[in-house]
PDB file of C-alpha atoms in Angstrom:
ATOM      1  CA  UNK A   1       0.000   0.000   0.000  1.00 48.00           C
ATOM      2  CA  UNK A   2       2.827   2.362   0.807  1.00 55.00           C
ATOM      3  CA  UNK A   3       4.523   1.598  -2.515  1.00 57.00           C
ATOM      4  CA  UNK A   4       1.282   2.348  -4.356  1.00 53.00           C
ATOM      5  CA  UNK A   5       0.944   5.683  -2.558  1.00 53.00           C
ATOM      6  CA  UNK A   6       4.528   6.622  -3.452  1.00 59.00           C
ATOM      7  CA  UNK A   7       3.900   5.881  -7.121  1.00 52.00           C
ATOM      8  CA  UNK A   8       0.665   7.853  -7.027  1.00 57.00           C
ATOM      9  CA  UNK A   9       2.458  10.793  -5.378  1.00 62.00           C
ATOM     10  CA  UNK A  10       5.199  10.776  -8.032  1.00 56.00           C
ATOM     11  CA  UNK A  11       2.599  10.675 -10.812  1.00 54.00           C
ATOM     12  CA  UNK A  12       0.795  13.609  -9.214  1.00 64.00           C
ATOM     13  CA  UNK A  13       4.031  15.606  -9.046  1.00 65.00           C
ATOM     14  CA  UNK A  14       4.783  14.853 -12.706  1.00 66.00           C
ATOM     15  CA  UNK A  15       1.267  15.904 -13.722  1.00 64.00           C
ATOM     16  CA  UNK A  16       1.601  19.173 -11.798  1.00 67.00           C
ATOM     17  CA  UNK A  17       4.908  19.927 -13.523  1.00 68.00           C
ATOM     18  CA  UNK A  18       3.379  19.170 -16.919  1.00 69.00           C
ATOM     19  CA  UNK A  19       0.374  21.367 -16.158  1.00 70.00           C
ATOM     20  CA  UNK A  20       2.699  24.155 -15.040  1.00 74.00           C
ATOM     21  CA  UNK A  21       4.648  23.887 -18.301  1.00 77.00           C
ATOM     22  CA  UNK A  22       1.408  24.027 -20.276  1.00 79.00           C
ATOM     23  CA  UNK A  23       0.277  27.101 -18.352  1.00 77.00           C
ATOM     24  CA  UNK A  24       3.667  28.757 -18.908  1.00 80.00           C
ATOM     25  CA  UNK A  25       3.491  28.024 -22.631  1.00 82.00           C
ATOM     26  CA  UNK A  26      -0.069  29.360 -22.806  1.00 83.00           C
ATOM     27  CA  UNK A  27       0.890  32.563 -20.972  1.00 84.00           C
ATOM     28  CA  UNK A  28       3.944  33.076 -23.181  1.00 87.00           C
ATOM     29  CA  UNK A  29       1.869  32.423 -26.275  1.00 86.00           C
ATOM     30  CA  UNK A  30      -0.804  34.868 -25.130  1.00 87.00           C
ATOM     31  CA  UNK A  31       1.750  37.581 -24.361  1.00 89.00           C
ATOM     32  CA  UNK A  32       3.451  36.997 -27.718  1.00 88.00           C
ATOM     33  CA  UNK A  33       0.120  37.254 -29.531  1.00 91.00           C
ATOM     34  CA  UNK A  34      -0.710  40.502 -27.732  1.00 90.00           C
ATOM     35  CA  UNK A  35       2.709  41.917 -28.580  1.00 89.00           C
ATOM     36  CA  UNK A  36       2.326  40.958 -32.240  1.00 93.00           C
ATOM     37  CA  UNK A  37      -1.179  42.461 -32.257  1.00 93.00           C
ATOM     38  CA  UNK A  38       0.103  45.776 -30.867  1.00 91.00           C
ATOM     39  CA  UNK A  39       2.937  45.908 -33.409  1.00 92.00           C
ATOM     40  CA  UNK A  40       0.523  44.978 -36.192  1.00 94.00           C
ATOM     41  CA  UNK A  41      -1.913  47.674 -35.078  1.00 93.00           C
ATOM     42  CA  UNK A  42       0.843  50.297 -35.127  1.00 90.00           C
ATOM     43  CA  UNK A  43       1.870  49.195 -38.619  1.00 93.00           C
ATOM     44  CA  UNK A  44      -1.746  49.408 -39.816  1.00 94.00           C
ATOM     45  CA  UNK A  45      -2.176  52.883 -38.310  1.00 92.00           C
ATOM     46  CA  UNK A  46       1.061  54.028 -39.946  1.00 92.00           C
ATOM     47  CA  UNK A  47       0.068  52.644 -43.346  1.00 94.00           C
ATOM     48  CA  UNK A  48      -3.440  54.101 -43.089  1.00 94.00           C
ATOM     49  CA  UNK A  49      -2.181  57.569 -42.146  1.00 93.00           C
ATOM     50  CA  UNK A  50       0.457  57.433 -44.869  1.00 93.00           C
ATOM     51  CA  UNK A  51      -2.115  56.371 -47.477  1.00 94.00           C
ATOM     52  CA  UNK A  52      -4.587  59.098 -46.544  1.00 94.00           C
ATOM     53  CA  UNK A  53      -1.947  61.764 -45.930  1.00 92.00           C
ATOM     54  CA  UNK A  54      -0.034  61.460 -49.214  1.00 94.00           C
ATOM     55  CA  UNK A  55      -3.175  61.759 -51.345  1.00 93.00           C
ATOM     56  CA  UNK A  56      -2.841  65.534 -51.123  1.00 94.00           C
ATOM     57  CA  UNK A  57       0.441  65.196 -53.034  1.00 94.00           C
ATOM     58  CA  UNK A  58      -0.226  62.181 -55.275  1.00 92.00           C
ATOM     59  CA  UNK A  59      -3.874  62.728 -56.189  1.00 92.00           C
ATOM     60  CA  UNK A  60      -4.192  66.512 -56.039  1.00 92.00           C
ATOM     61  CA  UNK A  61      -0.574  67.206 -57.056  1.00 90.00           C
ATOM     62  CA  UNK A  62       0.345  69.748 -54.401  1.00 92.00           C
ATOM     63  CA  UNK A  63       3.985  70.105 -53.455  1.00 94.00           C
ATOM     64  CA  UNK A  64       5.411  69.540 -49.999  1.00 92.00           C
ATOM     65  CA  UNK A  65       6.924  73.019 -50.119  1.00 94.00           C
ATOM     66  CA  UNK A  66       3.510  74.598 -50.710  1.00 94.00           C
ATOM     67  CA  UNK A  67       1.979  72.596 -47.876  1.00 94.00           C
ATOM     68  CA  UNK A  68       4.707  73.444 -45.347  1.00 94.00           C
ATOM     69  CA  UNK A  69       5.785  76.973 -46.251  1.00 94.00           C
ATOM     70  CA  UNK A  70       2.848  78.715 -47.920  1.00 93.00           C
ATOM     71  CA  UNK A  71       0.190  80.568 -45.925  1.00 91.00           C
ATOM     72  CA  UNK A  72      -2.456  80.525 -48.687  1.00 93.00           C
ATOM     73  CA  UNK A  73      -5.163  78.237 -47.332  1.00 93.00           C
ATOM     74  CA  UNK A  74      -8.215  77.758 -49.548  1.00 92.00           C
ATOM     75  CA  UNK A  75      -8.642  74.041 -50.311  1.00 92.00           C
ATOM     76  CA  UNK A  76     -11.499  73.027 -52.575  1.00 90.00           C
ATOM     77  CA  UNK A  77     -14.048  70.913 -50.722  1.00 87.00           C
ATOM     78  CA  UNK A  78     -14.629  68.668 -53.731  1.00 87.00           C
ATOM     79  CA  UNK A  79     -12.971  65.927 -55.749  1.00 88.00           C
ATOM     80  CA  UNK A  80     -11.833  68.414 -58.385  1.00 86.00           C
ATOM     81  CA  UNK A  81      -9.039  70.012 -56.388  1.00 82.00           C
ATOM     82  CA  UNK A  82      -7.310  73.131 -57.592  1.00 86.00           C
ATOM     83  CA  UNK A  83      -7.379  74.934 -54.242  1.00 91.00           C
ATOM     84  CA  UNK A  84      -4.554  76.235 -52.076  1.00 93.00           C
ATOM     85  CA  UNK A  85      -3.298  74.168 -49.166  1.00 93.00           C
ATOM     86  CA  UNK A  86      -0.579  76.283 -47.564  1.00 94.00           C
ATOM     87  CA  UNK A  87      -0.501  75.216 -43.914  1.00 94.00           C
ATOM     88  CA  UNK A  88       2.350  77.358 -42.596  1.00 95.00           C
ATOM     89  CA  UNK A  89       0.004  79.266 -40.273  1.00 95.00           C
ATOM     90  CA  UNK A  90      -1.085  76.017 -38.608  1.00 95.00           C
ATOM     91  CA  UNK A  91       2.490  74.783 -38.175  1.00 95.00           C
ATOM     92  CA  UNK A  92       3.683  78.114 -36.789  1.00 95.00           C
ATOM     93  CA  UNK A  93       0.746  78.217 -34.366  1.00 94.00           C
ATOM     94  CA  UNK A  94       1.535  74.718 -33.103  1.00 94.00           C
ATOM     95  CA  UNK A  95       5.254  75.415 -32.742  1.00 93.00           C
ATOM     96  CA  UNK A  96       4.676  78.719 -30.937  1.00 94.00           C
ATOM     97  CA  UNK A  97       2.099  77.469 -28.448  1.00 95.00           C
ATOM     98  CA  UNK A  98       3.956  74.232 -27.686  1.00 94.00           C
ATOM     99  CA  UNK A  99       7.361  75.905 -27.482  1.00 93.00           C
ATOM    100  CA  UNK A 100       6.161  78.614 -25.106  1.00 95.00           C
ATOM    101  CA  UNK A 101       4.278  76.023 -23.048  1.00 95.00           C
ATOM    102  CA  UNK A 102       7.505  74.052 -22.653  1.00 94.00           C
ATOM    103  CA  UNK A 103       9.447  77.163 -21.643  1.00 95.00           C
ATOM    104  CA  UNK A 104       6.832  77.881 -18.978  1.00 95.00           C
ATOM    105  CA  UNK A 105       6.408  74.317 -17.721  1.00 94.00           C
ATOM    106  CA  UNK A 106      10.085  73.287 -17.681  1.00 94.00           C
ATOM    107  CA  UNK A 107      11.322  75.419 -14.736  1.00 94.00           C
ATOM    108  CA  UNK A 108       8.149  74.727 -12.750  1.00 94.00           C
ATOM    109  CA  UNK A 109       8.441  70.970 -13.318  1.00 94.00           C
ATOM    110  CA  UNK A 110      12.062  70.946 -12.145  1.00 93.00           C
ATOM    111  CA  UNK A 111      11.443  73.018  -9.006  1.00 93.00           C
ATOM    112  CA  UNK A 112       8.180  71.339  -7.987  1.00 93.00           C
ATOM    113  CA  UNK A 113       9.599  67.847  -8.532  1.00 92.00           C
ATOM    114  CA  UNK A 114      12.693  68.734  -6.473  1.00 92.00           C
ATOM    115  CA  UNK A 115      10.441  70.114  -3.745  1.00 92.00           C
ATOM    116  CA  UNK A 116       8.312  66.944  -3.614  1.00 91.00           C
ATOM    117  CA  UNK A 117      11.174  64.486  -3.996  1.00 88.00           C
ATOM    118  CA  UNK A 118      13.866  66.062  -1.835  1.00 86.00           C
ATOM    119  CA  UNK A 119      12.453  68.746   0.471  1.00 87.00           C
ATOM    120  CA  UNK A 120       8.963  67.689   1.554  1.00 88.00           C
ATOM    121  CA  UNK A 121       8.809  65.603   4.760  1.00 86.00           C
ATOM    122  CA  UNK A 122       7.933  61.952   4.192  1.00 82.00           C
ATOM    123  CA  UNK A 123       4.627  62.340   6.055  1.00 84.00           C
ATOM    124  CA  UNK A 124       3.286  64.943   3.607  1.00 87.00           C
ATOM    125  CA  UNK A 125       5.001  63.653   0.443  1.00 87.00           C
ATOM    126  CA  UNK A 126       2.087  61.351  -0.416  1.00 87.00           C
ATOM    127  CA  UNK A 127      -0.320  64.304  -0.260  1.00 90.00           C
ATOM    128  CA  UNK A 128       1.627  66.313  -2.842  1.00 90.00           C
ATOM    129  CA  UNK A 129       2.018  63.271  -5.061  1.00 89.00           C
ATOM    130  CA  UNK A 130      -1.741  62.780  -4.918  1.00 90.00           C
ATOM    131  CA  UNK A 131      -2.294  66.385  -6.019  1.00 91.00           C
ATOM    132  CA  UNK A 132      -0.017  65.880  -9.030  1.00 90.00           C
ATOM    133  CA  UNK A 133      -1.831  62.660  -9.963  1.00 89.00           C
ATOM    134  CA  UNK A 134      -5.193  64.431  -9.719  1.00 91.00           C
ATOM    135  CA  UNK A 135      -3.982  67.185 -12.052  1.00 90.00           C
ATOM    136  CA  UNK A 136      -2.732  64.546 -14.499  1.00 87.00           C
ATOM    137  CA  UNK A 137      -6.158  62.910 -14.563  1.00 88.00           C
ATOM    138  CA  UNK A 138      -8.217  66.066 -15.161  1.00 91.00           C
ATOM    139  CA  UNK A 139      -9.943  65.881 -18.597  1.00 91.00           C
ATOM    140  CA  UNK A 140      -8.790  68.252 -21.335  1.00 90.00           C
ATOM    141  CA  UNK A 141     -12.204  69.908 -21.531  1.00 91.00           C
ATOM    142  CA  UNK A 142     -11.841  71.071 -17.910  1.00 93.00           C
ATOM    143  CA  UNK A 143      -8.538  72.784 -18.652  1.00 94.00           C
ATOM    144  CA  UNK A 144     -10.056  74.346 -21.756  1.00 93.00           C
ATOM    145  CA  UNK A 145     -13.123  75.549 -19.875  1.00 94.00           C
ATOM    146  CA  UNK A 146     -10.995  77.070 -17.109  1.00 94.00           C
ATOM    147  CA  UNK A 147      -8.906  78.818 -19.739  1.00 94.00           C
ATOM    148  CA  UNK A 148     -12.005  80.100 -21.499  1.00 94.00           C
ATOM    149  CA  UNK A 149     -13.737  81.417 -18.376  1.00 95.00           C
ATOM    150  CA  UNK A 150     -10.748  82.597 -16.302  1.00 94.00           C
ATOM    151  CA  UNK A 151      -7.609  82.985 -18.396  1.00 95.00           C
ATOM    152  CA  UNK A 152      -9.082  84.543 -21.555  1.00 95.00           C
ATOM    153  CA  UNK A 153     -10.999  87.304 -19.683  1.00 95.00           C
ATOM    154  CA  UNK A 154      -7.898  88.007 -17.574  1.00 95.00           C
ATOM    155  CA  UNK A 155      -5.682  88.374 -20.653  1.00 94.00           C
ATOM    156  CA  UNK A 156      -8.315  90.624 -22.221  1.00 93.00           C
ATOM    157  CA  UNK A 157      -8.298  92.850 -19.143  1.00 93.00           C
ATOM    158  CA  UNK A 158      -4.533  93.207 -18.787  1.00 91.00           C
ATOM    159  CA  UNK A 159      -3.900  93.654 -22.529  1.00 88.00           C
ATOM    160  CA  UNK A 160      -6.751  96.084 -23.189  1.00 88.00           C
ATOM    161  CA  UNK A 161      -7.681  94.221 -26.374  1.00 88.00           C
ATOM    162  CA  UNK A 162     -11.161  93.288 -27.609  1.00 89.00           C
ATOM    163  CA  UNK A 163     -10.633  89.680 -26.520  1.00 90.00           C
ATOM    164  CA  UNK A 164      -8.117  87.448 -24.764  1.00 91.00           C
ATOM    165  CA  UNK A 165      -7.963  84.605 -27.282  1.00 94.00           C
ATOM    166  CA  UNK A 166      -4.278  84.352 -28.101  1.00 94.00           C
ATOM    167  CA  UNK A 167      -1.102  82.338 -28.439  1.00 94.00           C
ATOM    168  CA  UNK A 168      -0.335  83.056 -24.787  1.00 95.00           C
ATOM    169  CA  UNK A 169      -3.706  81.691 -23.671  1.00 95.00           C
ATOM    170  CA  UNK A 170      -3.093  78.465 -25.573  1.00 94.00           C
ATOM    171  CA  UNK A 171       0.464  78.199 -24.251  1.00 95.00           C
ATOM    172  CA  UNK A 172      -0.583  78.725 -20.617  1.00 95.00           C
ATOM    173  CA  UNK A 173      -3.321  76.095 -20.868  1.00 95.00           C
ATOM    174  CA  UNK A 174      -0.898  73.650 -22.488  1.00 95.00           C
ATOM    175  CA  UNK A 175       1.739  74.357 -19.839  1.00 95.00           C
ATOM    176  CA  UNK A 176      -0.737  73.534 -17.088  1.00 94.00           C
ATOM    177  CA  UNK A 177      -1.764  70.336 -18.876  1.00 94.00           C
ATOM    178  CA  UNK A 178       1.743  68.956 -19.439  1.00 94.00           C
ATOM    179  CA  UNK A 179       3.071  70.029 -16.035  1.00 94.00           C
ATOM    180  CA  UNK A 180       1.852  66.949 -14.054  1.00 93.00           C
ATOM    181  CA  UNK A 181       3.435  64.539 -16.539  1.00 91.00           C
ATOM    182  CA  UNK A 182       6.730  66.410 -16.493  1.00 94.00           C
ATOM    183  CA  UNK A 183       6.735  66.659 -12.683  1.00 94.00           C
ATOM    184  CA  UNK A 184       6.158  62.913 -12.319  1.00 92.00           C
ATOM    185  CA  UNK A 185       8.910  61.979 -14.770  1.00 92.00           C
ATOM    186  CA  UNK A 186      11.391  64.431 -13.237  1.00 92.00           C
ATOM    187  CA  UNK A 187      10.586  63.135  -9.765  1.00 92.00           C
ATOM    188  CA  UNK A 188      11.170  59.539 -10.875  1.00 90.00           C
ATOM    189  CA  UNK A 189      14.524  60.498 -12.376  1.00 90.00           C
ATOM    190  CA  UNK A 190      15.607  62.065  -9.062  1.00 90.00           C
ATOM    191  CA  UNK A 191      14.660  58.903  -7.212  1.00 88.00           C
ATOM    192  CA  UNK A 192      16.902  56.872  -9.526  1.00 86.00           C
ATOM    193  CA  UNK A 193      19.994  58.693  -8.246  1.00 87.00           C
ATOM    194  CA  UNK A 194      21.933  56.189  -6.070  1.00 87.00           C
ATOM    195  CA  UNK A 195      21.791  56.839  -2.347  1.00 86.00           C
ATOM    196  CA  UNK A 196      25.566  56.383  -2.179  1.00 89.00           C
ATOM    197  CA  UNK A 197      26.086  59.540  -4.248  1.00 88.00           C
ATOM    198  CA  UNK A 198      23.868  61.542  -1.910  1.00 86.00           C
ATOM    199  CA  UNK A 199      25.722  60.262   1.162  1.00 86.00           C
ATOM    200  CA  UNK A 200      29.076  60.936  -0.483  1.00 89.00           C
ATOM    201  CA  UNK A 201      28.071  64.562  -1.075  1.00 87.00           C
ATOM    202  CA  UNK A 202      27.014  64.945   2.541  1.00 86.00           C
ATOM    203  CA  UNK A 203      30.260  63.296   3.624  1.00 86.00           C
ATOM    204  CA  UNK A 204      32.201  65.983   1.765  1.00 85.00           C
ATOM    205  CA  UNK A 205      30.338  68.663   3.693  1.00 86.00           C
ATOM    206  CA  UNK A 206      27.717  69.595   1.098  1.00 85.00           C
ATOM    207  CA  UNK A 207      24.469  71.168   2.241  1.00 86.00           C
ATOM    208  CA  UNK A 208      21.057  69.920   1.101  1.00 86.00           C
ATOM    209  CA  UNK A 209      20.828  72.484  -1.683  1.00 88.00           C
ATOM    210  CA  UNK A 210      24.420  71.883  -2.788  1.00 89.00           C
ATOM    211  CA  UNK A 211      23.695  68.158  -2.986  1.00 90.00           C
ATOM    212  CA  UNK A 212      20.618  68.846  -5.133  1.00 89.00           C
ATOM    213  CA  UNK A 213      22.482  71.266  -7.410  1.00 88.00           C
ATOM    214  CA  UNK A 214      25.728  69.327  -7.793  1.00 88.00           C
ATOM    215  CA  UNK A 215      24.561  65.691  -7.527  1.00 89.00           C
ATOM    216  CA  UNK A 216      20.828  65.194  -8.095  1.00 91.00           C
ATOM    217  CA  UNK A 217      20.236  67.487 -11.073  1.00 90.00           C
ATOM    218  CA  UNK A 218      23.378  66.576 -13.081  1.00 89.00           C
ATOM    219  CA  UNK A 219      22.864  62.841 -12.510  1.00 88.00           C
ATOM    220  CA  UNK A 220      19.162  62.963 -13.406  1.00 89.00           C
ATOM    221  CA  UNK A 221      19.528  65.229 -16.453  1.00 89.00           C
ATOM    222  CA  UNK A 222      18.746  62.407 -18.918  1.00 88.00           C
ATOM    223  CA  UNK A 223      15.416  61.731 -17.232  1.00 88.00           C
ATOM    224  CA  UNK A 224      14.665  65.458 -17.055  1.00 90.00           C
ATOM    225  CA  UNK A 225      15.301  65.910 -20.786  1.00 90.00           C
ATOM    226  CA  UNK A 226      13.067  62.906 -21.455  1.00 89.00           C
ATOM    227  CA  UNK A 227      10.326  64.557 -19.392  1.00 91.00           C
ATOM    228  CA  UNK A 228      10.647  67.723 -21.479  1.00 91.00           C
ATOM    229  CA  UNK A 229      10.376  65.816 -24.759  1.00 90.00           C
ATOM    230  CA  UNK A 230       7.362  63.809 -23.569  1.00 89.00           C
ATOM    231  CA  UNK A 231       5.688  66.990 -22.365  1.00 90.00           C
ATOM    232  CA  UNK A 232       6.300  68.638 -25.730  1.00 89.00           C
ATOM    233  CA  UNK A 233       4.952  65.555 -27.505  1.00 88.00           C
ATOM    234  CA  UNK A 234       1.743  65.675 -25.496  1.00 87.00           C
ATOM    235  CA  UNK A 235       1.406  69.405 -26.131  1.00 89.00           C
ATOM    236  CA  UNK A 236       1.609  68.900 -29.902  1.00 88.00           C
ATOM    237  CA  UNK A 237      -1.186  66.330 -29.783  1.00 85.00           C
ATOM    238  CA  UNK A 238      -3.608  68.331 -27.630  1.00 86.00           C
ATOM    239  CA  UNK A 239      -6.600  69.690 -29.560  1.00 82.00           C
ATOM    240  CA  UNK A 240      -9.746  70.507 -27.604  1.00 85.00           C
ATOM    241  CA  UNK A 241      -8.389  72.669 -24.782  1.00 91.00           C
ATOM    242  CA  UNK A 242      -6.188  74.726 -27.107  1.00 92.00           C
ATOM    243  CA  UNK A 243      -8.974  75.208 -29.646  1.00 90.00           C
ATOM    244  CA  UNK A 244     -11.128  76.775 -26.926  1.00 92.00           C
ATOM    245  CA  UNK A 245      -8.652  79.573 -26.133  1.00 94.00           C
ATOM    246  CA  UNK A 246      -6.349  80.129 -29.106  1.00 93.00           C
ATOM    247  CA  UNK A 247      -8.876  82.032 -31.223  1.00 91.00           C
ATOM    248  CA  UNK A 248      -8.820  79.801 -34.346  1.00 87.00           C
ATOM    249  CA  UNK A 249      -7.827  82.761 -36.540  1.00 89.00           C
ATOM    250  CA  UNK A 250      -6.100  81.725 -39.757  1.00 91.00           C
ATOM    251  CA  UNK A 251      -3.287  84.300 -39.595  1.00 91.00           C
ATOM    252  CA  UNK A 252       0.250  84.571 -38.299  1.00 94.00           C
ATOM    253  CA  UNK A 253       0.158  86.113 -34.803  1.00 93.00           C
ATOM    254  CA  UNK A 254       1.557  89.638 -34.589  1.00 91.00           C
ATOM    255  CA  UNK A 255       2.583  88.971 -30.978  1.00 92.00           C
ATOM    256  CA  UNK A 256       1.913  86.533 -28.163  1.00 93.00           C
ATOM    257  CA  UNK A 257      -1.409  88.212 -27.316  1.00 93.00           C
ATOM    258  CA  UNK A 258      -2.741  87.821 -30.866  1.00 94.00           C
ATOM    259  CA  UNK A 259      -5.051  84.956 -31.877  1.00 94.00           C
ATOM    260  CA  UNK A 260      -3.979  82.233 -34.295  1.00 94.00           C
ATOM    261  CA  UNK A 261      -4.704  78.568 -34.946  1.00 93.00           C
ATOM    262  CA  UNK A 262      -2.816  75.279 -34.959  1.00 93.00           C
ATOM    263  CA  UNK A 263      -2.800  71.821 -36.526  1.00 93.00           C
ATOM    264  CA  UNK A 264      -4.887  69.971 -33.975  1.00 91.00           C
ATOM    265  CA  UNK A 265      -7.555  72.681 -33.825  1.00 90.00           C
ATOM    266  CA  UNK A 266      -7.971  72.572 -37.609  1.00 91.00           C
ATOM    267  CA  UNK A 267      -8.242  68.785 -37.701  1.00 91.00           C
ATOM    268  CA  UNK A 268     -10.683  68.602 -34.792  1.00 88.00           C
ATOM    269  CA  UNK A 269     -12.985  71.378 -36.021  1.00 87.00           C
ATOM    270  CA  UNK A 270     -12.926  70.832 -39.800  1.00 88.00           C
ATOM    271  CA  UNK A 271     -12.535  67.093 -40.414  1.00 87.00           C
ATOM    272  CA  UNK A 272     -16.177  66.291 -39.714  1.00 85.00           C
ATOM    273  CA  UNK A 273     -17.488  68.801 -42.253  1.00 85.00           C
ATOM    274  CA  UNK A 274     -14.999  68.119 -45.059  1.00 87.00           C
ATOM    275  CA  UNK A 275     -16.189  65.974 -47.952  1.00 90.00           C
ATOM    276  CA  UNK A 276     -14.773  62.459 -47.810  1.00 89.00           C
ATOM    277  CA  UNK A 277     -12.058  62.070 -50.434  1.00 88.00           C
ATOM    278  CA  UNK A 278     -12.081  65.759 -51.322  1.00 92.00           C
ATOM    279  CA  UNK A 279      -9.112  68.083 -51.429  1.00 93.00           C
ATOM    280  CA  UNK A 280     -10.018  69.708 -48.110  1.00 93.00           C
ATOM    281  CA  UNK A 281     -10.240  66.289 -46.473  1.00 94.00           C
ATOM    282  CA  UNK A 282      -6.900  65.276 -47.994  1.00 94.00           C
ATOM    283  CA  UNK A 283      -5.239  68.437 -46.648  1.00 94.00           C
ATOM    284  CA  UNK A 284      -6.490  67.662 -43.137  1.00 94.00           C
ATOM    285  CA  UNK A 285      -5.209  64.093 -43.417  1.00 95.00           C
ATOM    286  CA  UNK A 286      -1.835  65.498 -44.470  1.00 95.00           C
ATOM    287  CA  UNK A 287      -1.858  67.542 -41.252  1.00 95.00           C
ATOM    288  CA  UNK A 288      -2.648  64.385 -39.276  1.00 94.00           C
ATOM    289  CA  UNK A 289       0.233  62.583 -40.968  1.00 95.00           C
ATOM    290  CA  UNK A 290       2.505  65.504 -40.095  1.00 94.00           C
ATOM    291  CA  UNK A 291       1.561  65.211 -36.414  1.00 93.00           C
ATOM    292  CA  UNK A 292       2.235  61.476 -36.551  1.00 92.00           C
ATOM    293  CA  UNK A 293       5.679  62.073 -38.047  1.00 93.00           C
ATOM    294  CA  UNK A 294       6.388  64.676 -35.352  1.00 91.00           C
ATOM    295  CA  UNK A 295       5.422  62.098 -32.698  1.00 88.00           C
ATOM    296  CA  UNK A 296       7.806  59.560 -34.250  1.00 89.00           C
ATOM    297  CA  UNK A 297      10.571  62.165 -34.159  1.00 90.00           C
ATOM    298  CA  UNK A 298       9.902  62.714 -30.454  1.00 88.00           C
ATOM    299  CA  UNK A 299      10.048  58.953 -29.827  1.00 84.00           C
ATOM    300  CA  UNK A 300      13.361  58.793 -31.701  1.00 88.00           C
ATOM    301  CA  UNK A 301      14.750  61.688 -29.645  1.00 86.00           C
ATOM    302  CA  UNK A 302      13.675  60.024 -26.387  1.00 82.00           C
ATOM    303  CA  UNK A 303      15.367  56.798 -27.477  1.00 81.00           C
ATOM    304  CA  UNK A 304      18.576  58.659 -28.293  1.00 81.00           C
ATOM    305  CA  UNK A 305      18.522  60.487 -24.950  1.00 77.00           C
ATOM    306  CA  UNK A 306      17.940  57.222 -23.101  1.00 70.00           C
ATOM    307  CA  UNK A 307      20.709  55.353 -24.927  1.00 71.00           C
ATOM    308  CA  UNK A 308      23.153  58.214 -24.393  1.00 67.00           C
ATOM    309  CA  UNK A 309      22.285  58.288 -20.698  1.00 59.00           C
ATOM    310  CA  UNK A 310      22.949  54.537 -20.393  1.00 56.00           C
ATOM    311  CA  UNK A 311      26.296  54.923 -22.162  1.00 51.00           C
ATOM    312  CA  UNK A 312      27.297  57.757 -19.819  1.00 56.00           C
ATOM    313  CA  UNK A 313      26.294  55.690 -16.807  1.00 55.00           C
TER     314      UNK A 313
END
């Protein structure tokens, strides 16, 4: 009887090992399938955007130079074509608003993340982190509505102009939107600094602020630059909030308090009314393809920054 029980126990152990192998294979197969599906989806999105975006140049025979550098925008909303598709105003509006937003958000993200990561007592650190996470989760429409009801009237009052819709309004809203993401990434990069380097600085007689300036910030600069690029990438893709405050005026801004428009505002507001397959529709798809290419450039830059940081380490 004992011998029979031993055999039965060994068989049970073998069956458990076989079942575990089967489960492992199934999990690996499922993960592989999901990974292939994600890659395939990205390839399909890329091909679809490329197909729709290049029709402006292949079907309606507009040049890339006209699209990028001309400001004459009068596409024909029909299959005949023959209109003007100069999108320079939209590109300039996007670059201005996103660039100014980054200039505003960058110093705040560095200082706030240093404050939360290095200066706040451990008991209250979770509270500040929660506030940042709440800001990151606020919908875009809320930021846009706050900009429309608070920021735009304020800019109108201080500038003495008929309205406050402007590049600055769009940039300030964007800066507020990208700030939580940049703070979180900067804070994570500070945490990655080895504790031994901090202790070594203190051992050499450095103060808290000297340690932050001479150890934390230089060591975490790769992560900080990555945060800036990701913030800029998100700013370029934002549509609704910016469209509510930028003015949607198809003209180069005379100054930062002048209204203008940008790529995402044009796509969001005009795509639904443009005739499918028409020249207007093709021009908007070309804008969408441009944003996609810009996003790929940002991803490439982040990869380069990350690889350079690993080499330096």
